[in-house]
mmCIF file of C-alpha atoms in Angstrom:
data_model
loop_
_atom_site.group_PDB
_atom_site.id
_atom_site.type_symbol
_atom_site.label_atom_id
_atom_site.label_comp_id
_atom_site.label_asym_id
_atom_site.label_seq_id
_atom_site.Cartn_x
_atom_site.Cartn_y
_atom_site.Cartn_z
ATOM 1 C CA UNK A 1 14.964 -27.620 -18.549
ATOM 2 C CA UNK A 2 14.433 -23.902 -17.719
ATOM 3 C CA UNK A 3 11.049 -22.790 -16.457
ATOM 4 C CA UNK A 4 8.574 -21.316 -18.889
ATOM 5 C CA UNK A 5 8.898 -17.510 -18.521
ATOM 6 C CA UNK A 6 5.106 -17.261 -18.764
ATOM 7 C CA UNK A 7 4.810 -19.207 -15.503
ATOM 8 C CA UNK A 8 7.517 -17.350 -13.588
ATOM 9 C CA UNK A 9 5.944 -15.259 -10.837
ATOM 10 C CA UNK A 10 6.566 -11.548 -10.816
ATOM 11 C CA UNK A 11 9.458 -11.052 -8.368
ATOM 12 C CA UNK A 12 9.569 -7.605 -6.831
ATOM 13 C CA UNK A 13 8.784 -5.839 -3.580
ATOM 14 C CA UNK A 14 5.326 -4.368 -3.135
ATOM 15 C CA UNK A 15 4.497 -1.709 -0.532
ATOM 16 C CA UNK A 16 1.239 -1.321 1.371
ATOM 17 C CA UNK A 17 0.097 2.079 2.629
ATOM 18 C CA UNK A 18 -2.611 2.920 5.164
ATOM 19 C CA UNK A 19 -3.321 6.656 4.924
ATOM 20 C CA UNK A 20 -4.588 8.358 8.064
ATOM 21 C CA UNK A 21 -5.088 11.990 9.023
ATOM 22 C CA UNK A 22 -2.229 11.940 11.546
ATOM 23 C CA UNK A 23 -0.122 8.900 10.630
ATOM 24 C CA UNK A 24 0.564 6.699 7.620
ATOM 25 C CA UNK A 25 1.345 3.020 8.072
ATOM 26 C CA UNK A 26 3.778 1.329 5.729
ATOM 27 C CA UNK A 27 4.289 -2.378 5.034
ATOM 28 C CA UNK A 28 6.356 -4.322 2.508
ATOM 29 C CA UNK A 29 6.295 -7.703 0.858
ATOM 30 C CA UNK A 30 9.048 -10.161 0.142
ATOM 31 C CA UNK A 31 10.226 -10.437 -3.490
ATOM 32 C CA UNK A 32 7.866 -13.343 -4.180
ATOM 33 C CA UNK A 33 4.801 -11.471 -2.950
ATOM 34 C CA UNK A 34 3.942 -14.047 -0.308
ATOM 35 C CA UNK A 35 4.108 -12.197 2.993
ATOM 36 C CA UNK A 36 3.488 -8.630 4.132
ATOM 37 C CA UNK A 37 5.502 -7.286 7.057
ATOM 38 C CA UNK A 38 5.362 -3.927 8.868
ATOM 39 C CA UNK A 39 7.969 -1.293 8.009
ATOM 40 C CA UNK A 40 7.158 1.892 9.917
ATOM 41 C CA UNK A 41 4.605 4.480 10.924
ATOM 42 C CA UNK A 42 5.226 7.863 9.341
ATOM 43 C CA UNK A 43 3.878 11.237 10.445
ATOM 44 C CA UNK A 44 1.327 12.351 7.841
ATOM 45 C CA UNK A 45 3.295 15.508 6.995
ATOM 46 C CA UNK A 46 6.407 13.625 5.839
ATOM 47 C CA UNK A 47 4.728 10.439 4.664
ATOM 48 C CA UNK A 48 5.008 10.951 0.906
ATOM 49 C CA UNK A 49 8.772 11.477 1.137
ATOM 50 C CA UNK A 50 9.056 8.453 3.436
ATOM 51 C CA UNK A 51 7.160 6.197 1.050
ATOM 52 C CA UNK A 52 9.234 7.415 -1.917
ATOM 53 C CA UNK A 53 12.430 6.767 0.060
ATOM 54 C CA UNK A 54 11.336 3.213 0.925
ATOM 55 C CA UNK A 55 10.192 2.564 -2.653
ATOM 56 C CA UNK A 56 13.604 3.617 -3.944
ATOM 57 C CA UNK A 57 15.566 1.707 -1.286
ATOM 58 C CA UNK A 58 13.543 -1.520 -1.687
ATOM 59 C CA UNK A 59 13.182 -1.135 -5.473
ATOM 60 C CA UNK A 60 9.424 -1.540 -5.049
ATOM 61 C CA UNK A 61 7.491 -1.697 -8.296
ATOM 62 C CA UNK A 62 3.966 -1.539 -6.875
ATOM 63 C CA UNK A 63 2.443 0.500 -4.053
ATOM 64 C CA UNK A 64 -0.944 -0.579 -2.715
ATOM 65 C CA UNK A 65 -2.800 2.337 -1.132
ATOM 66 C CA UNK A 66 -5.765 1.432 1.048
ATOM 67 C CA UNK A 67 -8.996 2.952 -0.241
ATOM 68 C CA UNK A 68 -11.547 3.287 2.561
ATOM 69 C CA UNK A 69 -15.108 2.679 1.461
ATOM 70 C CA UNK A 70 -18.321 2.451 3.396
ATOM 71 C CA UNK A 71 -19.898 -0.966 3.868
ATOM 72 C CA UNK A 72 -22.139 -0.159 0.892
ATOM 73 C CA UNK A 73 -19.051 0.406 -1.263
ATOM 74 C CA UNK A 74 -19.424 4.172 -1.535
ATOM 75 C CA UNK A 75 -16.449 6.504 -1.252
ATOM 76 C CA UNK A 76 -16.516 9.329 1.265
ATOM 77 C CA UNK A 77 -14.113 11.971 2.594
ATOM 78 C CA UNK A 78 -11.530 9.406 3.788
ATOM 79 C CA UNK A 79 -11.357 7.882 0.295
ATOM 80 C CA UNK A 80 -10.892 11.361 -1.195
ATOM 81 C CA UNK A 81 -7.938 11.878 1.176
ATOM 82 C CA UNK A 82 -6.414 8.538 0.146
ATOM 83 C CA UNK A 83 -6.799 9.461 -3.531
ATOM 84 C CA UNK A 84 -5.215 12.891 -2.922
ATOM 85 C CA UNK A 85 -2.316 11.196 -1.083
ATOM 86 C CA UNK A 86 -1.845 8.808 -4.026
ATOM 87 C CA UNK A 87 -1.795 11.728 -6.499
ATOM 88 C CA UNK A 88 0.838 13.485 -4.390
ATOM 89 C CA UNK A 89 2.802 10.238 -4.141
ATOM 90 C CA UNK A 90 2.661 9.692 -7.918
ATOM 91 C CA UNK A 91 4.053 13.190 -8.517
ATOM 92 C CA UNK A 92 6.858 12.634 -5.976
ATOM 93 C CA UNK A 93 7.761 9.224 -7.424
ATOM 94 C CA UNK A 94 7.940 10.697 -10.910
ATOM 95 C CA UNK A 95 10.022 13.668 -9.718
ATOM 96 C CA UNK A 96 12.490 11.273 -8.060
ATOM 97 C CA UNK A 97 12.622 8.931 -11.063
ATOM 98 C CA UNK A 98 11.125 6.004 -9.134
ATOM 99 C CA UNK A 99 9.058 3.725 -11.366
ATOM 100 C CA UNK A 100 6.314 2.113 -9.315
ATOM 101 C CA UNK A 101 2.654 1.744 -10.098
ATOM 102 C CA UNK A 102 0.115 2.850 -7.519
ATOM 103 C CA UNK A 103 -2.967 0.695 -6.995
ATOM 104 C CA UNK A 104 -5.983 1.301 -4.760
ATOM 105 C CA UNK A 105 -7.044 -1.667 -2.638
ATOM 106 C CA UNK A 106 -10.367 -1.799 -0.806
ATOM 107 C CA UNK A 107 -9.553 -1.494 2.887
ATOM 108 C CA UNK A 108 -12.966 -1.761 4.502
ATOM 109 C CA UNK A 109 -12.608 -2.511 8.210
ATOM 110 C CA UNK A 110 -8.814 -2.976 8.196
ATOM 111 C CA UNK A 111 -8.217 -0.393 10.933
ATOM 112 C CA UNK A 112 -10.993 -1.899 13.067
ATOM 113 C CA UNK A 113 -9.560 -5.392 12.511
ATOM 114 C CA UNK A 114 -6.055 -4.119 13.305
ATOM 115 C CA UNK A 115 -7.262 -2.655 16.623
ATOM 116 C CA UNK A 116 -8.995 -5.940 17.467
ATOM 117 C CA UNK A 117 -5.873 -7.975 16.656
ATOM 118 C CA UNK A 118 -3.691 -5.706 18.799
ATOM 119 C CA UNK A 119 -6.184 -5.901 21.675
ATOM 120 C CA UNK A 120 -6.213 -9.707 21.457
ATOM 121 C CA UNK A 121 -2.411 -9.717 21.534
ATOM 122 C CA UNK A 122 -2.505 -7.917 24.890
ATOM 123 C CA UNK A 123 -1.650 -4.382 23.762
ATOM 124 C CA UNK A 124 -3.603 -1.676 25.549
ATOM 125 C CA UNK A 125 -5.591 0.877 23.540
ATOM 126 C CA UNK A 126 -3.181 3.772 24.031
ATOM 127 C CA UNK A 127 -0.281 1.646 22.838
ATOM 128 C CA UNK A 128 -2.208 0.748 19.654
ATOM 129 C CA UNK A 129 -1.717 4.169 18.110
ATOM 130 C CA UNK A 130 1.985 3.686 17.451
ATOM 131 C CA UNK A 131 1.509 0.470 15.471
ATOM 132 C CA UNK A 132 -2.118 0.219 14.356
ATOM 133 C CA UNK A 133 -1.377 1.997 11.074
ATOM 134 C CA UNK A 134 1.433 -0.474 10.330
ATOM 135 C CA UNK A 135 -0.853 -3.413 11.119
ATOM 136 C CA UNK A 136 -3.554 -1.943 8.857
ATOM 137 C CA UNK A 137 -0.944 -1.485 6.080
ATOM 138 C CA UNK A 138 0.079 -5.136 6.498
ATOM 139 C CA UNK A 139 -3.576 -6.191 6.193
ATOM 140 C CA UNK A 140 -4.083 -4.068 3.067
ATOM 141 C CA UNK A 141 -0.952 -5.468 1.444
ATOM 142 C CA UNK A 142 -1.589 -9.077 2.484
ATOM 143 C CA UNK A 143 -5.092 -8.890 0.995
ATOM 144 C CA UNK A 144 -3.608 -7.529 -2.249
ATOM 145 C CA UNK A 145 -0.970 -10.286 -2.327
ATOM 146 C CA UNK A 146 -3.629 -12.961 -1.877
ATOM 147 C CA UNK A 147 -5.723 -11.519 -4.720
ATOM 148 C CA UNK A 148 -2.645 -11.388 -6.951
ATOM 149 C CA UNK A 149 -1.731 -14.996 -6.154
ATOM 150 C CA UNK A 150 -5.255 -16.361 -6.608
ATOM 151 C CA UNK A 151 -6.083 -14.501 -9.830
ATOM 152 C CA UNK A 152 -2.653 -14.025 -11.402
ATOM 153 C CA UNK A 153 -3.543 -10.370 -11.965
ATOM 154 C CA UNK A 154 -2.514 -7.166 -10.250
ATOM 155 C CA UNK A 155 -5.005 -6.341 -7.494
ATOM 156 C CA UNK A 156 -7.198 -3.301 -7.076
ATOM 157 C CA UNK A 157 -7.602 -0.224 -9.205
ATOM 158 C CA UNK A 158 -4.616 1.311 -10.988
ATOM 159 C CA UNK A 159 -4.046 5.025 -10.425
ATOM 160 C CA UNK A 160 -4.072 6.453 -13.909
ATOM 161 C CA UNK A 161 -1.500 9.160 -14.395
ATOM 162 C CA UNK A 162 -1.424 11.494 -17.338
ATOM 163 C CA UNK A 163 1.822 11.305 -19.308
ATOM 164 C CA UNK A 164 4.095 14.327 -19.149
ATOM 165 C CA UNK A 165 4.137 16.252 -22.409
ATOM 166 C CA UNK A 166 7.053 18.635 -22.636
ATOM 167 C CA UNK A 167 7.160 19.395 -18.930
ATOM 168 C CA UNK A 168 3.487 20.237 -18.538
ATOM 169 C CA UNK A 169 2.982 17.766 -15.661
ATOM 170 C CA UNK A 170 -0.208 15.869 -14.875
#
């Protein structure tokens, strides 16, 4: 007997993005949304194009952008930069005809935790820089995958985009 379509998990690749001032870490999930793995670290200047390229190549349907908040939950300048990156990414995805939703996922302490994990693994501080953003992206995405699995709902906050009306843009 075929499975009930209501119980079939959503099978598609999800991307995780850790936005920094200098570098952007990128991670991906498997089709079943079980495991996040590192993809690459992109220079901030070309990061939007890199994420769009990966989204197209992997046929990703969801992109989880880390939203840095203070311990009290407030958003500061880093969160504003992540939101601006997501807006730029949404425009680029739309321009390239890539259909993927963008969701903000709380990323409190992921970069700190990533540095600690790399230190415990024996990597020296200077060697962290090249991979810490990827590790943080993996942590952001893995957290989102766990929320999705445990609740059955898409994680985080959906980036709302205004529909195009006769070429006017957002």
